[in-house]
Every structure is written in C-alpha cells, then in structure tokens.
CSV table of C-alpha atoms and ligand atoms in Angstrom, one decimal:
chain,number,residue,atom,x,y,z
A,1,MET,CA,-52.2,-34.8,1.6
A,2,ILE,CA,-54.8,-32.4,3.3
A,3,LEU,CA,-53.4,-29.4,1.5
A,4,ASP,CA,-53.1,-31.4,-2.1
A,5,ALA,CA,-57.1,-32.5,-1.4
A,6,ALA,CA,-57.9,-28.7,-0.8
A,7,ALA,CA,-55.7,-28.0,-3.7
A,8,SER,CA,-57.0,-29.6,-6.3
A,9,VAL,CA,-60.6,-28.3,-5.0
A,10,LEU,CA,-59.2,-25.0,-5.2
A,11,ARG,CA,-57.9,-25.3,-8.9
A,12,LEU,CA,-61.9,-24.8,-9.6
A,13,PHE,CA,-62.0,-21.4,-8.0
A,14,PRO,CA,-60.6,-18.0,-9.8
A,15,ALA,CA,-56.9,-18.0,-9.4
A,16,GLU,CA,-56.1,-15.5,-6.8
A,17,THR,CA,-58.7,-16.8,-4.7
A,18,ALA,CA,-57.6,-20.0,-4.5
A,19,HIS,CA,-53.9,-18.6,-4.1
A,20,SER,CA,-55.6,-16.6,-0.8
A,21,ALA,CA,-56.8,-19.5,0.4
A,22,THR,CA,-54.2,-21.9,0.0
A,23,ILE,CA,-52.1,-19.0,2.2
A,24,ARG,CA,-54.6,-19.6,4.9
A,25,LEU,CA,-54.6,-23.4,4.6
A,26,SER,CA,-51.1,-23.4,5.0
A,27,GLN,CA,-50.9,-21.1,7.9
A,28,ALA,CA,-53.9,-23.1,9.6
A,29,PHE,CA,-52.0,-26.5,9.3
A,30,SER,CA,-48.6,-25.4,9.2
A,31,PRO,CA,-47.9,-27.0,12.7
A,32,LEU,CA,-49.2,-30.5,11.5
A,33,LEU,CA,-47.5,-30.6,8.4
A,34,PRO,CA,-45.2,-33.2,8.3
A,35,ARG,CA,-41.3,-32.2,8.0
A,36,ALA,CA,-39.9,-33.2,4.6
A,37,ARG,CA,-37.1,-35.9,5.0
A,38,PRO,CA,-33.6,-34.4,5.2
A,39,ASP,CA,-31.8,-33.8,2.0
A,40,ASP,CA,-29.1,-35.8,0.2
A,41,SER,CA,-25.8,-34.3,1.3
A,42,ARG,CA,-25.0,-33.7,-2.4
A,43,LEU,CA,-27.9,-31.3,-2.9
A,44,ALA,CA,-26.6,-29.0,-0.1
A,45,VAL,CA,-25.1,-25.4,-1.7
A,46,ARG,CA,-22.8,-23.5,0.4
A,47,ALA,CA,-23.7,-19.5,-1.1
A,48,LEU,CA,-24.0,-15.9,0.0
A,49,GLY,CA,-22.1,-17.2,3.5
A,50,LEU,CA,-25.3,-19.4,3.7
A,51,ASN,CA,-25.5,-23.0,4.1
A,52,PHE,CA,-28.5,-24.3,1.5
A,53,PRO,CA,-29.8,-27.8,2.3
A,54,ASN,CA,-31.0,-28.1,-1.4
A,55,PRO,CA,-30.9,-25.4,-4.3
A,56,ILE,CA,-34.5,-25.4,-4.7
A,57,GLY,CA,-36.1,-22.0,-3.4
A,58,LEU,CA,-39.6,-20.9,-3.9
A,59,ALA,CA,-39.3,-17.6,-5.6
A,60,ALA,CA,-41.2,-14.2,-4.8
A,61,GLY,CA,-44.9,-13.4,-5.4
A,62,PHE,CA,-46.3,-16.7,-3.6
A,63,ASP,CA,-45.8,-15.3,-0.1
A,64,LYS,CA,-45.8,-11.7,-0.6
A,65,ASN,CA,-46.6,-11.1,3.1
A,66,ALA,CA,-44.2,-13.4,4.6
A,67,GLN,CA,-47.2,-15.2,5.9
A,68,VAL,CA,-45.9,-18.9,5.5
A,69,PRO,CA,-42.3,-18.9,5.1
A,70,ASP,CA,-41.9,-21.9,7.6
A,71,ALA,CA,-44.6,-23.8,6.3
A,72,MET,CA,-42.9,-23.6,2.8
A,73,LEU,CA,-39.4,-24.5,4.5
A,74,ARG,CA,-41.4,-27.8,5.7
A,75,PHE,CA,-42.6,-28.5,2.3
A,76,GLY,CA,-39.0,-29.3,1.6
A,77,PHE,CA,-37.9,-25.9,-0.2
A,78,GLY,CA,-34.2,-25.0,0.6
A,79,PHE,CA,-35.1,-21.6,1.2
A,80,VAL,CA,-38.3,-18.9,0.7
A,81,GLU,CA,-38.1,-15.4,-1.0
A,82,CYS,CA,-40.9,-13.5,0.6
A,83,GLY,CA,-42.5,-10.3,-1.0
A,84,THR,CA,-42.2,-8.3,-3.0
A,85,VAL,CA,-42.6,-5.6,0.1
A,86,THR,CA,-43.1,-1.9,-0.3
A,87,PRO,CA,-42.5,0.8,2.2
A,88,ARG,CA,-46.4,1.7,2.3
A,89,PRO,CA,-48.8,-1.1,2.3
A,90,GLN,CA,-50.9,-0.9,-1.1
A,91,ALA,CA,-53.8,-2.7,-2.7
A,92,GLY,CA,-52.6,-3.4,-6.3
A,93,ASN,CA,-54.3,-3.4,-9.3
A,94,PRO,CA,-57.9,-4.2,-9.3
A,95,ARG,CA,-59.1,-7.9,-10.1
A,96,PRO,CA,-59.2,-10.1,-12.0
A,97,ARG,CA,-55.3,-9.9,-12.0
A,98,LEU,CA,-54.2,-13.2,-12.1
A,99,PHE,CA,-54.8,-16.0,-14.9
A,100,ARG,CA,-53.9,-19.5,-15.3
A,101,LEU,CA,-53.1,-20.6,-18.6
A,102,ALA,CA,-53.6,-24.2,-18.1
A,103,GLU,CA,-53.1,-25.8,-21.8
A,104,ASP,CA,-49.7,-23.5,-21.9
A,105,ARG,CA,-48.8,-24.4,-18.6
A,106,ALA,CA,-47.9,-21.0,-17.8
A,107,VAL,CA,-49.6,-18.1,-15.8
A,108,ILE,CA,-50.4,-14.2,-16.3
A,109,ASN,CA,-50.0,-11.9,-13.4
A,110,ARG,CA,-50.6,-7.9,-13.3
A,111,MET,CA,-50.9,-8.2,-9.5
A,112,GLY,CA,-48.9,-4.7,-9.1
A,113,PHE,CA,-47.4,-5.3,-5.8
A,114,ASN,CA,-50.2,-5.6,-3.4
A,115,ASN,CA,-48.7,-6.4,0.0
A,116,ASP,CA,-49.0,-5.3,3.5
A,117,GLY,CA,-46.1,-3.2,3.5
A,118,MET,CA,-42.9,-3.4,5.2
A,119,GLU,CA,-43.8,-2.6,9.1
A,120,ALA,CA,-46.8,-5.5,8.8
A,121,VAL,CA,-44.0,-7.9,6.7
A,122,ALA,CA,-41.2,-7.1,9.9
A,123,ARG,CA,-43.7,-7.5,12.3
A,124,ARG,CA,-44.0,-11.0,11.0
A,125,LEU,CA,-40.5,-11.5,10.2
A,126,VAL,CA,-39.6,-10.6,13.8
A,127,ALA,CA,-42.1,-12.9,15.3
A,128,ARG,CA,-40.5,-16.1,13.3
A,129,ARG,CA,-38.4,-18.8,14.8
A,130,ARG,CA,-35.9,-18.4,11.9
A,131,ASN,CA,-35.4,-22.3,11.0
A,132,GLY,CA,-34.7,-22.1,7.5
A,133,ILE,CA,-33.3,-19.6,4.7
A,134,CYS,CA,-35.7,-16.6,4.2
A,135,GLY,CA,-34.7,-14.0,1.6
A,136,ILE,CA,-36.9,-10.8,1.3
A,137,ASN,CA,-37.5,-9.0,-1.8
A,138,ILE,CA,-38.4,-5.1,-2.1
A,139,GLY,CA,-39.7,-2.9,-4.0
A,140,ALA,CA,-40.9,0.9,-4.7
A,141,ASN,CA,-45.1,2.0,-4.1
A,142,LYS,CA,-46.6,2.8,-7.1
A,143,ASP,CA,-47.0,6.4,-6.2
A,144,ALA,CA,-43.3,7.0,-4.8
A,145,LEU,CA,-42.1,10.5,-5.5
A,146,ASP,CA,-38.6,9.2,-5.3
A,147,ARG,CA,-38.3,5.0,-5.8
A,148,ILE,CA,-34.6,4.5,-5.0
A,149,GLU,CA,-35.5,6.1,-1.7
A,150,ASP,CA,-38.3,3.9,-1.2
A,151,TYR,CA,-35.7,1.1,-2.1
A,152,ARG,CA,-33.5,2.3,0.8
A,153,LEU,CA,-36.3,2.5,3.1
A,154,ALA,CA,-37.4,-1.4,2.6
A,155,PHE,CA,-34.0,-2.3,2.9
A,156,ALA,CA,-33.3,-0.1,5.8
A,157,ARG,CA,-36.1,-2.0,7.6
A,158,LEU,CA,-36.0,-5.4,6.4
A,159,ALA,CA,-32.6,-6.3,5.8
A,160,PRO,CA,-31.8,-7.1,9.3
A,161,LEU,CA,-34.4,-9.4,9.5
A,162,ALA,CA,-33.5,-11.4,5.9
A,163,ASP,CA,-31.3,-13.7,5.2
A,164,TYR,CA,-30.5,-12.0,1.8
A,165,VAL,CA,-32.5,-9.2,0.2
A,166,ALA,CA,-33.4,-9.4,-3.5
A,167,VAL,CA,-34.2,-6.0,-4.9
A,168,ASN,CA,-36.8,-6.6,-7.9
A,169,VAL,CA,-36.3,-4.1,-10.7
A,170,SER,CA,-38.1,-5.9,-13.0
A,171,SER,CA,-41.6,-6.2,-12.6
A,172,PRO,CA,-43.7,-5.6,-15.3
A,173,ASN,CA,-46.6,-4.4,-13.5
A,174,THR,CA,-45.7,-1.1,-11.9
A,175,PRO,CA,-45.2,1.2,-14.7
A,176,GLY,CA,-41.6,2.7,-15.2
A,177,LEU,CA,-40.1,0.2,-12.4
A,178,ARG,CA,-37.8,-1.4,-15.3
A,179,GLY,CA,-36.2,2.0,-15.8
A,180,LEU,CA,-34.1,1.1,-12.5
A,181,GLN,CA,-32.4,-1.1,-15.2
A,182,ASP,CA,-30.5,1.4,-17.1
A,183,ARG,CA,-27.3,1.9,-16.4
A,184,GLY,CA,-27.2,5.1,-14.7
A,185,GLU,CA,-30.4,4.5,-12.3
A,186,LEU,CA,-28.9,1.1,-11.3
A,187,THR,CA,-25.4,2.5,-10.3
A,188,ARG,CA,-27.3,5.4,-8.4
A,189,LEU,CA,-29.8,2.5,-6.9
A,190,LEU,CA,-27.0,0.1,-6.1
A,191,GLU,CA,-24.8,2.9,-4.5
A,192,THR,CA,-27.5,3.9,-2.3
A,193,LEU,CA,-28.0,0.1,-1.3
A,194,GLY,CA,-24.4,-0.4,-0.8
A,195,ALA,CA,-24.1,2.7,1.6
A,196,THR,CA,-27.0,1.5,3.8
A,197,ARG,CA,-25.7,-1.7,4.5
A,198,ALA,CA,-22.5,-0.4,5.7
A,199,GLN,CA,-24.3,1.0,8.2
A,200,LEU,CA,-25.8,-2.2,9.4
A,201,PRO,CA,-24.4,-4.6,12.1
A,202,THR,CA,-24.0,-7.5,9.7
A,203,ALA,CA,-23.6,-7.3,5.8
A,204,VAL,CA,-26.8,-9.1,4.2
A,205,PRO,CA,-26.2,-10.6,0.9
A,206,LEU,CA,-27.7,-8.5,-1.8
A,207,LEU,CA,-28.9,-9.8,-5.3
A,208,LEU,CA,-30.6,-7.7,-8.2
A,209,LYS,CA,-33.8,-9.5,-9.9
A,210,ILE,CA,-33.9,-8.6,-13.5
A,211,ALA,CA,-36.2,-9.4,-16.3
A,212,PRO,CA,-35.8,-11.8,-19.2
A,213,ASP,CA,-36.9,-9.0,-22.0
A,214,LEU,CA,-32.9,-7.3,-22.1
A,215,ASP,CA,-30.9,-7.2,-25.2
A,216,ALA,CA,-26.9,-8.0,-25.2
A,217,HIS,CA,-26.2,-4.4,-24.5
A,218,ALA,CA,-28.5,-4.1,-21.4
A,219,LEU,CA,-27.1,-7.2,-20.0
A,220,ASP,CA,-23.3,-6.0,-20.3
A,221,ASP,CA,-24.3,-3.0,-18.0
A,222,ILE,CA,-26.2,-4.7,-15.9
A,223,ALA,CA,-23.3,-7.0,-15.5
A,224,GLU,CA,-20.7,-4.2,-15.4
A,225,VAL,CA,-22.9,-2.4,-12.7
A,226,ALA,CA,-23.6,-5.2,-10.6
A,227,LEU,CA,-20.0,-6.4,-10.5
A,228,ALA,CA,-18.6,-2.5,-9.5
A,229,ALA,CA,-21.3,-1.9,-7.1
A,230,GLY,CA,-20.1,-5.4,-4.8
A,231,ILE,CA,-23.0,-6.9,-4.8
A,232,GLU,CA,-23.6,-10.6,-4.4
A,233,GLY,CA,-26.0,-11.8,-7.0
A,234,LEU,CA,-28.3,-11.6,-9.4
A,235,ILE,CA,-31.9,-13.7,-10.0
A,236,VAL,CA,-32.6,-14.5,-13.7
A,237,SER,CA,-35.2,-13.8,-14.2
A,238,ASN,CA,-38.8,-11.9,-13.4
A,239,THR,CA,-41.9,-12.8,-16.0
A,240,THR,CA,-41.8,-11.8,-19.4
A,241,ILE,CA,-43.7,-9.0,-21.1
A,242,ALA,CA,-43.3,-11.5,-24.7
A,243,ARG,CA,-46.1,-13.3,-25.8
A,244,PRO,CA,-44.7,-16.6,-27.6
A,245,PRO,CA,-47.2,-17.2,-30.5
A,246,SER,CA,-47.3,-21.1,-29.3
A,247,LEU,CA,-49.8,-19.9,-26.5
A,248,LYS,CA,-53.0,-21.7,-27.1
A,249,SER,CA,-55.1,-20.3,-23.6
A,250,ARG,CA,-57.7,-17.6,-23.9
A,251,HIS,CA,-56.2,-15.7,-21.2
A,252,ALA,CA,-52.8,-15.4,-23.7
A,253,SER,CA,-53.3,-12.0,-24.4
A,254,GLU,CA,-54.0,-10.6,-21.4
A,255,ALA,CA,-51.5,-8.0,-19.9
A,256,GLY,CA,-48.8,-8.4,-17.4
A,257,GLY,CA,-45.9,-10.7,-16.8
A,258,LEU,CA,-46.2,-14.2,-18.2
A,259,SER,CA,-44.0,-17.0,-16.5
A,260,GLY,CA,-44.2,-20.6,-16.4
A,261,ALA,CA,-43.4,-23.0,-18.7
A,262,PRO,CA,-43.0,-20.4,-22.4
A,263,LEU,CA,-40.4,-18.5,-20.0
A,264,PHE,CA,-38.3,-21.6,-19.3
A,265,GLU,CA,-36.3,-21.3,-22.5
A,266,PRO,CA,-36.0,-17.5,-22.7
A,267,SER,CA,-34.8,-17.4,-19.0
A,268,THR,CA,-32.5,-20.0,-19.0
A,269,ARG,CA,-30.7,-18.1,-22.1
A,270,ILE,CA,-30.5,-15.1,-20.2
A,271,LEU,CA,-29.3,-16.8,-17.3
A,272,ARG,CA,-26.4,-18.4,-19.5
A,273,GLU,CA,-25.2,-15.1,-20.8
A,274,MET,CA,-25.1,-13.7,-17.7
A,275,TYR,CA,-23.1,-16.4,-16.5
A,276,ALA,CA,-20.8,-15.9,-19.3
A,277,ARG,CA,-20.6,-12.3,-18.1
A,278,THR,CA,-19.7,-12.6,-14.4
A,279,GLY,CA,-18.6,-16.4,-14.2
A,280,ALA,CA,-17.9,-17.5,-10.5
A,281,LYS,CA,-18.1,-13.6,-9.1
A,282,LEU,CA,-21.8,-13.5,-8.3
A,283,ILE,CA,-24.1,-16.3,-7.4
A,284,LEU,CA,-27.1,-16.6,-10.2
A,285,ILE,CA,-30.4,-17.7,-9.0
A,286,GLY,CA,-32.0,-18.9,-12.1
A,287,VAL,CA,-35.9,-19.1,-12.1
A,288,GLY,CA,-38.6,-19.4,-15.0
A,289,GLY,CA,-40.4,-22.1,-16.1
A,290,VAL,CA,-38.9,-24.9,-13.6
A,291,ALA,CA,-41.5,-27.9,-13.5
A,292,SER,CA,-38.6,-30.9,-12.8
A,293,GLY,CA,-35.7,-32.0,-12.0
A,294,SER,CA,-33.9,-31.8,-15.4
A,295,ASP,CA,-35.4,-28.1,-15.6
A,296,ALA,CA,-33.6,-27.5,-12.6
A,297,TYR,CA,-30.4,-29.1,-13.6
A,298,ALA,CA,-30.6,-27.2,-16.8
A,299,LYS,CA,-30.5,-23.8,-14.9
A,300,ILE,CA,-27.5,-25.1,-12.8
A,301,ARG,CA,-25.6,-25.9,-15.9
A,302,ALA,CA,-26.3,-22.6,-17.3
A,303,GLY,CA,-24.5,-21.1,-14.3
A,304,ALA,CA,-27.3,-21.0,-11.6
A,305,SER,CA,-25.7,-22.4,-8.3
A,306,LEU,CA,-29.8,-22.2,-6.8
A,307,VAL,CA,-33.1,-22.1,-8.7
A,308,GLN,CA,-36.4,-20.8,-7.7
A,309,LEU,CA,-40.2,-21.7,-9.0
A,310,TYR,CA,-43.3,-20.5,-8.6
A,311,SER,CA,-46.3,-21.2,-11.5
A,312,ALA,CA,-45.4,-25.0,-11.2
A,313,LEU,CA,-47.1,-25.1,-7.8
A,314,ALA,CA,-50.3,-23.9,-9.6
A,315,PHE,CA,-50.2,-27.0,-11.8
A,316,GLU,CA,-48.8,-30.0,-9.8
A,317,GLY,CA,-49.3,-30.8,-6.1
A,318,SER,CA,-46.9,-30.5,-2.9
A,319,GLY,CA,-44.9,-33.3,-4.1
A,320,LEU,CA,-43.3,-31.5,-6.6
A,321,VAL,CA,-40.7,-30.4,-4.6
A,322,GLY,CA,-39.5,-33.5,-3.3
A,323,ARG,CA,-39.6,-34.8,-7.0
A,324,ILE,CA,-37.6,-31.9,-8.4
A,325,LYS,CA,-35.1,-32.8,-5.5
A,326,GLN,CA,-35.1,-36.8,-6.4
A,327,GLU,CA,-34.7,-36.2,-10.0
A,328,LEU,CA,-31.8,-33.7,-10.0
A,329,LEU,CA,-29.8,-36.1,-7.8
A,330,ALA,CA,-30.6,-38.1,-10.4
A,331,CYS,CA,-29.4,-36.2,-12.9
A,332,LEU,CA,-25.9,-35.3,-11.1
A,333,VAL,CA,-25.2,-39.0,-10.3
A,334,ARG,CA,-25.6,-40.1,-13.9
A,335,ASP,CA,-23.7,-37.5,-15.0
A,336,GLY,CA,-20.9,-37.9,-12.6
A,337,PHE,CA,-21.1,-34.8,-10.4
A,338,ALA,CA,-20.4,-35.1,-6.7
A,339,ASN,CA,-22.8,-32.0,-5.9
A,340,VAL,CA,-24.5,-29.4,-7.3
A,341,GLY,CA,-21.6,-27.1,-7.0
A,342,ASP,CA,-19.5,-29.2,-9.5
A,343,ALA,CA,-22.2,-29.1,-12.1
A,344,VAL,CA,-23.0,-25.1,-11.8
A,345,GLY,CA,-22.2,-23.5,-15.3
A,346,LYS,CA,-20.5,-27.1,-16.7
B,401,FMN,C1,-48.9,-14.4,-9.2
B,401,FMN,C2,-47.3,-14.1,-9.4
B,401,FMN,C3,-46.9,-12.9,-8.8
B,401,FMN,C4,-45.6,-12.6,-8.3
B,401,FMN,N1,-45.0,-11.8,-7.7
B,401,FMN,C5,-43.8,-11.5,-8.1
B,401,FMN,C6,-43.4,-10.4,-6.9
B,401,FMN,O1,-43.7,-9.5,-6.5
B,401,FMN,N2,-41.9,-10.0,-7.1
B,401,FMN,C7,-41.3,-10.6,-8.0
B,401,FMN,O2,-39.8,-10.3,-7.9
B,401,FMN,N3,-41.6,-11.7,-8.7
B,401,FMN,C8,-42.9,-12.1,-8.4
B,401,FMN,N4,-43.4,-12.9,-9.5
B,401,FMN,C9,-42.2,-13.8,-10.5
B,401,FMN,C10,-41.7,-15.3,-9.9
B,401,FMN,O3,-41.0,-14.4,-8.5
B,401,FMN,C11,-40.8,-16.0,-10.9
B,401,FMN,O4,-39.9,-14.7,-11.2
B,401,FMN,C12,-41.7,-16.0,-12.4
B,401,FMN,O5,-42.9,-16.7,-11.9
B,401,FMN,C13,-41.1,-16.9,-13.1
B,401,FMN,O6,-40.9,-18.2,-12.2
B,401,FMN,P1,-41.7,-19.3,-13.0
B,401,FMN,O7,-42.0,-19.4,-14.0
B,401,FMN,O8,-41.8,-20.4,-12.3
B,401,FMN,O9,-42.9,-18.8,-12.0
B,401,FMN,C14,-44.7,-13.4,-9.5
B,401,FMN,C15,-44.5,-14.3,-10.3
B,401,FMN,C16,-46.3,-14.7,-10.4
B,401,FMN,C17,-47.0,-15.9,-11.2
C-alpha cells in the first residue's frame, strides 16, 4: 500500500527517476512488506531442477544490481532475474534513455547495460539469505575487446551465487551484441560457458535470452546450437527494434528496445516457433507484453514453462502479480488442466 501510493506519485516523474526511487523504497521498506499469500499448489512448476512456487517471474532490467530480489519475491513473484551484469561497472547511455509510452502500454529503453559490475553484485548476492529463486543475467561491457571473454568472466564469478544464469545476447542497446546470436559466434560462446560450467562444483542451469527480431533461418540455427551445446533453456524474448505503425505515443520513434503490450504478439509468435523446434528438450521462459493472467496463459500454451514481465509494472500497481496468478489459475481450471505443466505447449 505504501509502495502503491508512492508509485502513483512517482508516475509523475521522468521514468528513470521513478524507477530509481522505486528500487530505493523497496529496499527501505523490504522488511516491512507483508509476504504474499502462499501460492496454490496447481501453480507450482518443477523446471531447471528447481521448484518454482508459481511461474510468474520478474524479467531482467528491473533489478539490474541485485538490490531488491527478496523484496520482489515478497511481492509474490515466483522468481526474480537480476541483471544484466557486466564484468566491469559501466554508466550506460546518456539520459534520457527510458520512455513510458502510456497510450500504447509500452516502454522504450536504451539504457545500455548501466550496472555496478560483477564484484558489487556478487557482494550483494553473498549477503542475501537466498529464500527464493534468483537468476542472474550476464552481458559484455560495451568496450570489451573480447566479448566472449566478458561472458566467461561474469559467468565464472556469478554462476556459483545464482539459481540459474541467463546469457543476454539480445539487447539492442550495445552495438554489435546481437551478432552473438549468429551460428558461429553463438557456438563459440556456449561452448566456452559450457566448459567453464564443467569446472564449477555444481552445475548451474544455463539459459540463452534471444531477440524477437529473428527470421526462421536464425531460429533454426539458435535451436540447433542451443541443443548441441546442452544448455537448459531459452528466454523468449528481449525488447524489439521494430516499431509497429499502431504506436500512438510521441515517444514512439525514440531509439532503443520496445517492450510492453505491442511486444506481446511478436514475442509469443517467436516463442511458439521455438517450442516447435525444441519441444520438451529445452525449458522456455516466455516474456514480452504480459499484463494479465490470460497473457501468461497464452505464453504457457505457446510452450513456456515459466513467464516473466517487466513493463506492465510501470502501469499497474503492486497487485498486478497477485491478479495475474489468480487469473491464470482460473484459466487452467476452466480448460481442465490440473496444473501449469499440463498446459505447456497445448
Ligand atoms: C527499462 C528496461 C530495461 C531492461 N533491461 C534489460 C537488461 O538489462 N537485460 C535483459 O536481458 N533484458 C532487459 N530488459 C528486457 C526485459 O527483461 C524483457 O525482456 C522485455 O522488457 C519484455 O518484457 P515486458 O514486455 O514484460 O517488459 C529491459 C526492459 C526494460 C523495459
């Protein structure tokens, strides 16, 4: 309630100021936040060797520096993905770099991996009590001489502190980064991370986060490389560089990645196409434009075992997660599914 009242005032501020204040408020009030009610057992998901209390996760980019994973879990998220974290701290792009497109229920960002770097994030993760699932999303510094080496460094440092690691090769805001989705580069990247993982005492699940702006040929390549490399899953998808002609907001032509409602259809289409290519062999996390229980349900039926969201939080209050879970359960019951797992890809 305190945070909802604060959030409605914060909506009057520029988007990034409001976001930083939300992080600080969540940090300050974390111990006072009432814990969300325990989830209905039909929402539980067993995936990646982990027990998720519910399939609704907070997507990367909200808590880039692992400052508030536990506060977000208390809100009722089934898991939280922190990051993107790079080996060295970096400032990101000049402001303004985050825009709310209220009429379109969308966001455009060109943050450019602003983050505190892997050492600061590792210290926070060590200090954490680890009472919920927290994945870490890793990336390369903008000025990296060898991008793959940056991923290796971040992976080696953070994987032992994470429940899973997401490899972000799909941000449109680091020039050239998405080239790592190409067959040759991706093979080298995933082989390097696989070899690094083999040296760790425990095998942390590895997922690849992909863009929605990929053609059928690129999807074929990614599916083949991911299966051959033995990673556990794909996160589909990051923001899009496309601008649907239907956008109404004055910010529509800002450079960066578009997320929120207009991303729902294209990201769900790519998710379905990936499920057709990988079936039960990979765990898919569906993300892009989820703002309701029926959106989450559509991702699950398209092949997602888990779902994430971010942009809808900019427009809805903290009740959003609880509402989505209730609606999702109603969808499952209506269609005769005993649990989330039964509806995946159906
Ligand atoms: C402000 C902002 C920052 C983001 N930063 C990251 C990031 O650092 N790493 C990443 O993998 N995705 C990042 N994303 C993408 C989201 O994780 C998600 O894939 C995308 O926004 C689609 O979901 P949504 O429509 O629910 O927002 C960011 C999104 C937004 C809006």
